Amino acid sequence: MELFKVNENLKFITQGNLPPLHPHDGYKRMIQLKLYGTEGCHLCDHAFELITQATQPYDNITLHYIDIIEDEELMNAYGTKIPVLTVPDKTNLYWPFSIGEITQLIESAQ
């Protein structure tokens, strides 16, 4: 698994499995965001920039980028909707979304 630090607070995983949930990171639980997109998608690049900005105040965020081109089922589900941001067991954010909406999604997962 490759792990890239995008900023001090956001961990960006490009491949492999998501890390296990941490019940406590200090007093915060880890929040695992998933961004569905594909290479060459300028909207996906813009969404990633917004996510990076929105997650600056948090130290308990993990972002898993999922390239839908590698999976036919994901292509069928998200092909015309990317970028899509998800948090397990929460509502998905479909493009276009704002920093405020990303923050609301994160707060709902706290």
CSV table of N, CA and C in Angstrom, one decimal:
chain,number,residue,atom,x,y,z
A,1,MET,N,0.9,-1.2,0.0
A,1,MET,CA,0.0,0.0,0.0
A,1,MET,C,0.9,1.2,0.0
A,2,GLU,N,0.6,2.2,-0.9
A,2,GLU,CA,1.3,3.4,-0.9
A,2,GLU,C,0.6,4.5,-0.1
A,3,LEU,N,1.2,5.2,0.7
A,3,LEU,CA,0.6,6.3,1.5
A,3,LEU,C,1.3,7.6,1.2
A,4,PHE,N,0.6,8.6,0.8
A,4,PHE,CA,1.1,9.9,0.5
A,4,PHE,C,0.5,10.9,1.4
A,5,LYS,N,1.3,11.7,2.1
A,5,LYS,CA,0.8,12.8,2.9
A,5,LYS,C,0.6,14.0,2.0
A,6,VAL,N,-0.7,14.4,1.9
A,6,VAL,CA,-1.0,15.5,1.1
A,6,VAL,C,-0.8,16.8,1.9
A,7,ASN,N,-1.2,16.8,3.1
A,7,ASN,CA,-0.9,17.8,4.0
A,7,ASN,C,-0.8,17.2,5.4
A,8,GLU,N,-0.5,17.9,6.4
A,8,GLU,CA,-0.2,17.3,7.7
A,8,GLU,C,-1.4,16.5,8.2
A,9,ASN,N,-2.6,16.8,7.8
A,9,ASN,CA,-3.8,16.2,8.4
A,9,ASN,C,-4.5,15.2,7.5
A,10,LEU,N,-4.2,15.2,6.2
A,10,LEU,CA,-4.9,14.3,5.3
A,10,LEU,C,-4.0,13.2,4.8
A,11,LYS,N,-4.4,12.0,4.9
A,11,LYS,CA,-3.6,10.9,4.4
A,11,LYS,C,-4.3,10.4,3.1
A,12,PHE,N,-3.5,10.2,2.0
A,12,PHE,CA,-4.1,9.9,0.7
A,12,PHE,C,-3.6,8.5,0.3
A,13,ILE,N,-4.5,7.6,0.2
A,13,ILE,CA,-4.1,6.2,-0.2
A,13,ILE,C,-4.5,6.0,-1.6
A,14,THR,N,-3.5,5.6,-2.4
A,14,THR,CA,-3.8,5.4,-3.8
A,14,THR,C,-4.1,3.9,-4.2
A,15,GLN,N,-3.6,3.0,-3.4
A,15,GLN,CA,-3.9,1.6,-3.7
A,15,GLN,C,-3.9,0.8,-2.4
A,16,GLY,N,-4.4,-0.4,-2.5
A,16,GLY,CA,-4.4,-1.3,-1.3
A,16,GLY,C,-5.7,-1.1,-0.5
A,17,ASN,N,-5.7,-1.8,0.6
A,17,ASN,CA,-6.9,-1.8,1.4
A,17,ASN,C,-6.9,-0.5,2.3
A,18,LEU,N,-8.1,-0.1,2.7
A,18,LEU,CA,-8.2,1.0,3.7
A,18,LEU,C,-7.6,0.5,5.0
A,19,PRO,N,-7.0,1.3,5.8
A,19,PRO,CA,-6.5,0.9,7.1
A,19,PRO,C,-7.7,0.6,8.0
A,20,PRO,N,-7.5,-0.2,9.0
A,20,PRO,CA,-8.6,-0.5,9.9
A,20,PRO,C,-9.1,0.7,10.6
A,21,LEU,N,-10.4,0.7,11.0
A,21,LEU,CA,-10.9,1.8,11.7
A,21,LEU,C,-10.2,1.9,13.1
A,22,HIS,N,-9.9,3.1,13.5
A,22,HIS,CA,-9.4,3.4,14.8
A,22,HIS,C,-10.5,3.9,15.7
A,23,PRO,N,-10.9,3.2,16.7
A,23,PRO,CA,-12.0,3.6,17.6
A,23,PRO,C,-11.7,4.9,18.2
A,24,HIS,N,-10.4,5.2,18.5
A,24,HIS,CA,-10.0,6.5,19.2
A,24,HIS,C,-8.7,6.9,18.6
A,25,ASP,N,-8.7,8.1,18.1
A,25,ASP,CA,-7.5,8.8,17.7
A,25,ASP,C,-7.5,10.0,18.6
A,26,GLY,N,-6.8,9.9,19.7
A,26,GLY,CA,-7.1,10.9,20.8
A,26,GLY,C,-8.5,10.6,21.2
A,27,TYR,N,-9.4,11.5,21.0
A,27,TYR,CA,-10.8,11.3,21.3
A,27,TYR,C,-11.7,11.3,20.0
A,28,LYS,N,-11.0,11.3,18.9
A,28,LYS,CA,-11.7,11.3,17.6
A,28,LYS,C,-11.6,10.0,16.9
A,29,ARG,N,-12.7,9.6,16.2
A,29,ARG,CA,-12.5,8.3,15.4
A,29,ARG,C,-12.1,8.7,14.0
A,30,MET,N,-11.4,7.8,13.4
A,30,MET,CA,-10.9,8.0,12.1
A,30,MET,C,-12.0,8.1,11.1
A,31,ILE,N,-12.0,9.0,10.2
A,31,ILE,CA,-13.0,9.2,9.2
A,31,ILE,C,-12.4,8.8,7.8
A,32,GLN,N,-13.0,7.9,7.2
A,32,GLN,CA,-12.5,7.4,5.9
A,32,GLN,C,-13.3,7.9,4.7
A,33,LEU,N,-12.7,8.8,4.0
A,33,LEU,CA,-13.4,9.4,2.8
A,33,LEU,C,-13.0,8.5,1.6
A,34,LYS,N,-13.9,8.4,0.7
A,34,LYS,CA,-13.6,7.7,-0.6
A,34,LYS,C,-13.9,8.7,-1.7
A,35,LEU,N,-13.0,8.9,-2.6
A,35,LEU,CA,-13.2,9.8,-3.8
A,35,LEU,C,-13.1,8.9,-5.0
A,36,TYR,N,-14.3,8.8,-5.7
A,36,TYR,CA,-14.4,8.0,-6.9
A,36,TYR,C,-14.1,8.9,-8.1
A,37,GLY,N,-13.2,8.5,-8.9
A,37,GLY,CA,-12.8,9.3,-10.1
A,37,GLY,C,-12.0,8.5,-11.1
A,38,THR,N,-11.3,9.2,-12.0
A,38,THR,CA,-10.4,8.5,-12.9
A,38,THR,C,-9.3,9.5,-13.4
A,39,GLU,N,-8.3,8.9,-13.9
A,39,GLU,CA,-7.2,9.7,-14.3
A,39,GLU,C,-7.6,10.6,-15.5
A,40,GLY,N,-7.1,11.8,-15.5
A,40,GLY,CA,-7.5,12.8,-16.6
A,40,GLY,C,-8.8,13.5,-16.4
A,41,CYS,N,-9.4,13.3,-15.3
A,41,CYS,CA,-10.7,13.9,-15.0
A,41,CYS,C,-10.4,15.2,-14.3
A,42,HIS,N,-10.6,16.4,-15.0
A,42,HIS,CA,-10.3,17.7,-14.4
A,42,HIS,C,-11.2,18.0,-13.2
A,43,LEU,N,-12.4,17.5,-13.3
A,43,LEU,CA,-13.4,17.7,-12.2
A,43,LEU,C,-12.9,17.0,-10.9
A,44,CYS,N,-12.4,15.8,-11.2
A,44,CYS,CA,-11.8,15.0,-10.0
A,44,CYS,C,-10.6,15.7,-9.4
A,45,ASP,N,-9.8,16.3,-10.2
A,45,ASP,CA,-8.7,17.0,-9.7
A,45,ASP,C,-9.1,18.2,-8.9
A,46,HIS,N,-10.2,18.9,-9.4
A,46,HIS,CA,-10.7,20.0,-8.6
A,46,HIS,C,-11.4,19.6,-7.3
A,47,ALA,N,-12.1,18.5,-7.4
A,47,ALA,CA,-12.7,17.9,-6.2
A,47,ALA,C,-11.6,17.6,-5.1
A,48,PHE,N,-10.5,17.0,-5.6
A,48,PHE,CA,-9.4,16.7,-4.7
A,48,PHE,C,-8.8,17.9,-4.0
A,49,GLU,N,-8.7,19.0,-4.8
A,49,GLU,CA,-8.2,20.3,-4.2
A,49,GLU,C,-9.2,20.8,-3.1
A,50,LEU,N,-10.5,20.7,-3.4
A,50,LEU,CA,-11.5,21.1,-2.4
A,50,LEU,C,-11.5,20.3,-1.2
A,51,ILE,N,-11.3,19.0,-1.3
A,51,ILE,CA,-11.2,18.0,-0.2
A,51,ILE,C,-10.0,18.4,0.7
A,52,THR,N,-8.9,18.7,0.0
A,52,THR,CA,-7.6,19.0,0.7
A,52,THR,C,-7.9,20.3,1.5
A,53,GLN,N,-8.5,21.3,1.0
A,53,GLN,CA,-8.8,22.5,1.7
A,53,GLN,C,-9.8,22.2,2.9
A,54,ALA,N,-10.8,21.5,2.6
A,54,ALA,CA,-11.9,21.2,3.6
A,54,ALA,C,-11.3,20.4,4.8
A,55,THR,N,-10.3,19.6,4.6
A,55,THR,CA,-9.8,18.7,5.6
A,55,THR,C,-8.7,19.3,6.4
A,56,GLN,N,-8.2,20.5,6.1
A,56,GLN,CA,-7.1,21.1,6.8
A,56,GLN,C,-7.3,21.2,8.3
A,57,PRO,N,-8.5,21.5,8.8
A,57,PRO,CA,-8.7,21.6,10.3
A,57,PRO,C,-8.7,20.2,11.0
A,58,TYR,N,-8.7,19.1,10.3
A,58,TYR,CA,-8.9,17.8,10.9
A,58,TYR,C,-7.7,17.0,10.9
A,59,ASP,N,-7.5,16.2,11.9
A,59,ASP,CA,-6.3,15.3,12.0
A,59,ASP,C,-6.7,13.8,12.0
A,60,ASN,N,-8.0,13.6,11.7
A,60,ASN,CA,-8.5,12.2,11.7
A,60,ASN,C,-9.1,11.8,10.4
A,61,ILE,N,-8.6,12.2,9.3
A,61,ILE,CA,-9.2,12.0,8.0
A,61,ILE,C,-8.2,11.1,7.1
A,62,THR,N,-8.8,10.1,6.5
A,62,THR,CA,-8.1,9.3,5.5
A,62,THR,C,-8.8,9.4,4.2
A,63,LEU,N,-8.1,9.6,3.1
A,63,LEU,CA,-8.8,9.7,1.8
A,63,LEU,C,-8.3,8.5,1.0
A,64,HIS,N,-9.2,7.8,0.4
A,64,HIS,CA,-8.9,6.7,-0.4
A,64,HIS,C,-9.4,7.0,-1.8
A,65,TYR,N,-8.5,7.2,-2.8
A,65,TYR,CA,-8.9,7.5,-4.1
A,65,TYR,C,-9.1,6.2,-4.9
A,66,ILE,N,-10.3,6.1,-5.5
A,66,ILE,CA,-10.7,4.9,-6.2
A,66,ILE,C,-10.9,5.2,-7.7
A,67,ASP,N,-10.0,4.6,-8.6
A,67,ASP,CA,-10.1,4.9,-10.0
A,67,ASP,C,-11.2,3.9,-10.5
A,68,ILE,N,-12.3,4.4,-11.0
A,68,ILE,CA,-13.4,3.6,-11.4
A,68,ILE,C,-13.1,2.9,-12.7
A,69,ILE,N,-12.1,3.3,-13.5
A,69,ILE,CA,-11.8,2.7,-14.8
A,69,ILE,C,-11.4,1.2,-14.6
A,70,GLU,N,-10.9,0.9,-13.4
A,70,GLU,CA,-10.4,-0.4,-13.2
A,70,GLU,C,-11.5,-1.4,-12.8
A,71,ASP,N,-12.7,-1.0,-12.7
A,71,ASP,CA,-13.8,-1.9,-12.2
A,71,ASP,C,-15.1,-1.6,-13.0
A,72,GLU,N,-15.5,-2.6,-13.7
A,72,GLU,CA,-16.7,-2.4,-14.5
A,72,GLU,C,-18.0,-2.0,-13.7
A,73,GLU,N,-18.1,-2.6,-12.5
A,73,GLU,CA,-19.2,-2.3,-11.7
A,73,GLU,C,-19.2,-0.8,-11.2
A,74,LEU,N,-18.0,-0.4,-10.9
A,74,LEU,CA,-17.9,1.1,-10.5
A,74,LEU,C,-18.1,2.0,-11.7
A,75,MET,N,-17.7,1.5,-12.9
A,75,MET,CA,-17.9,2.3,-14.1
A,75,MET,C,-19.4,2.5,-14.3
A,76,ASN,N,-20.2,1.4,-14.2
A,76,ASN,CA,-21.6,1.4,-14.3
A,76,ASN,C,-22.3,2.3,-13.3
A,77,ALA,N,-21.8,2.2,-12.1
A,77,ALA,CA,-22.4,3.0,-11.0
A,77,ALA,C,-22.0,4.5,-11.0
A,78,TYR,N,-20.8,4.8,-11.3
A,78,TYR,CA,-20.3,6.2,-11.2
A,78,TYR,C,-19.8,6.9,-12.5
A,79,GLY,N,-19.8,6.1,-13.6
A,79,GLY,CA,-19.2,6.6,-14.8
A,79,GLY,C,-19.6,8.0,-15.3
A,80,THR,N,-20.9,8.4,-15.1
A,80,THR,CA,-21.3,9.7,-15.6
A,80,THR,C,-21.5,10.6,-14.4
A,81,LYS,N,-21.1,10.2,-13.2
A,81,LYS,CA,-21.3,11.0,-12.0
A,81,LYS,C,-20.1,11.5,-11.3
A,82,ILE,N,-18.9,11.0,-11.7
A,82,ILE,CA,-17.7,11.4,-11.0
A,82,ILE,C,-17.4,12.9,-11.2
A,83,PRO,N,-16.7,13.4,-10.2
A,83,PRO,CA,-16.3,12.8,-8.9
A,83,PRO,C,-17.4,12.6,-7.9
A,84,VAL,N,-17.2,11.6,-7.1
A,84,VAL,CA,-18.2,11.3,-6.1
A,84,VAL,C,-17.4,11.1,-4.8
A,85,LEU,N,-17.8,11.7,-3.7
A,85,LEU,CA,-17.1,11.6,-2.4
A,85,LEU,C,-18.1,10.9,-1.5
A,86,THR,N,-17.6,9.9,-0.8
A,86,THR,CA,-18.4,9.1,0.1
A,86,THR,C,-17.7,9.0,1.5
A,87,VAL,N,-18.6,8.8,2.5
A,87,VAL,CA,-18.2,8.4,3.8
A,87,VAL,C,-19.0,7.1,4.1
A,88,PRO,N,-18.4,6.1,4.7
A,88,PRO,CA,-19.2,4.9,5.0
A,88,PRO,C,-20.5,5.2,5.8
A,89,ASP,N,-21.6,4.6,5.3
A,89,ASP,CA,-22.9,4.8,6.0
A,89,ASP,C,-23.4,6.2,6.0
A,90,LYS,N,-22.9,7.0,5.1
A,90,LYS,CA,-23.5,8.4,5.0
A,90,LYS,C,-23.9,8.7,3.6
A,91,THR,N,-24.5,9.8,3.3
A,91,THR,CA,-24.9,10.2,2.0
A,91,THR,C,-23.7,10.5,1.1
A,92,ASN,N,-23.8,10.1,-0.1
A,92,ASN,CA,-22.7,10.5,-1.1
A,92,ASN,C,-22.8,11.9,-1.5
A,93,LEU,N,-21.7,12.5,-1.8
A,93,LEU,CA,-21.7,13.8,-2.4
A,93,LEU,C,-21.4,13.7,-3.9
A,94,TYR,N,-22.3,14.1,-4.8
A,94,TYR,CA,-22.1,14.0,-6.2
A,94,TYR,C,-21.7,15.4,-6.7
A,95,TRP,N,-20.8,15.5,-7.7
A,95,TRP,CA,-20.3,16.7,-8.2
A,95,TRP,C,-21.5,17.5,-8.9
A,96,PRO,N,-21.6,18.8,-8.7
A,96,PRO,CA,-20.7,19.6,-8.0
A,96,PRO,C,-20.9,19.7,-6.5
A,97,PHE,N,-19.9,19.8,-5.7
A,97,PHE,CA,-20.0,20.0,-4.3
A,97,PHE,C,-19.0,21.0,-3.8
A,98,SER,N,-19.2,21.6,-2.7
A,98,SER,CA,-18.5,22.7,-2.2
A,98,SER,C,-17.7,22.3,-0.9
A,99,ILE,N,-16.8,23.2,-0.5
A,99,ILE,CA,-16.0,22.9,0.7
A,99,ILE,C,-17.0,22.8,1.9
A,100,GLY,N,-18.0,23.7,1.9
A,100,GLY,CA,-19.0,23.6,3.0
A,100,GLY,C,-19.7,22.3,3.0
A,101,GLU,N,-20.1,21.7,1.9
A,101,GLU,CA,-20.7,20.4,1.8
A,101,GLU,C,-19.8,19.3,2.3
A,102,ILE,N,-18.5,19.4,1.9
A,102,ILE,CA,-17.5,18.4,2.4
A,102,ILE,C,-17.4,18.5,3.9
A,103,THR,N,-17.3,19.7,4.4
A,103,THR,CA,-17.3,19.8,5.9
A,103,THR,C,-18.5,19.3,6.6
A,104,GLN,N,-19.7,19.5,6.0
A,104,GLN,CA,-20.9,18.9,6.6
A,104,GLN,C,-20.8,17.4,6.6
A,105,LEU,N,-20.3,16.8,5.5
A,105,LEU,CA,-20.2,15.4,5.4
A,105,LEU,C,-19.3,14.8,6.5
A,106,ILE,N,-18.1,15.5,6.6
A,106,ILE,CA,-17.2,15.1,7.7
A,106,ILE,C,-17.8,15.2,9.1
A,107,GLU,N,-18.4,16.4,9.3
A,107,GLU,CA,-19.0,16.6,10.7
A,107,GLU,C,-20.1,15.5,11.0
A,108,SER,N,-20.8,15.1,9.9
A,108,SER,CA,-21.9,14.1,10.2
A,108,SER,C,-21.3,12.7,10.5
A,109,ALA,N,-20.0,12.5,10.1
A,109,ALA,CA,-19.4,11.3,10.4
A,109,ALA,C,-18.6,11.2,11.7
A,110,GLN,N,-18.5,12.4,12.3
A,110,GLN,CA,-17.7,12.5,13.6
A,110,GLN,C,-18.3,11.7,14.7
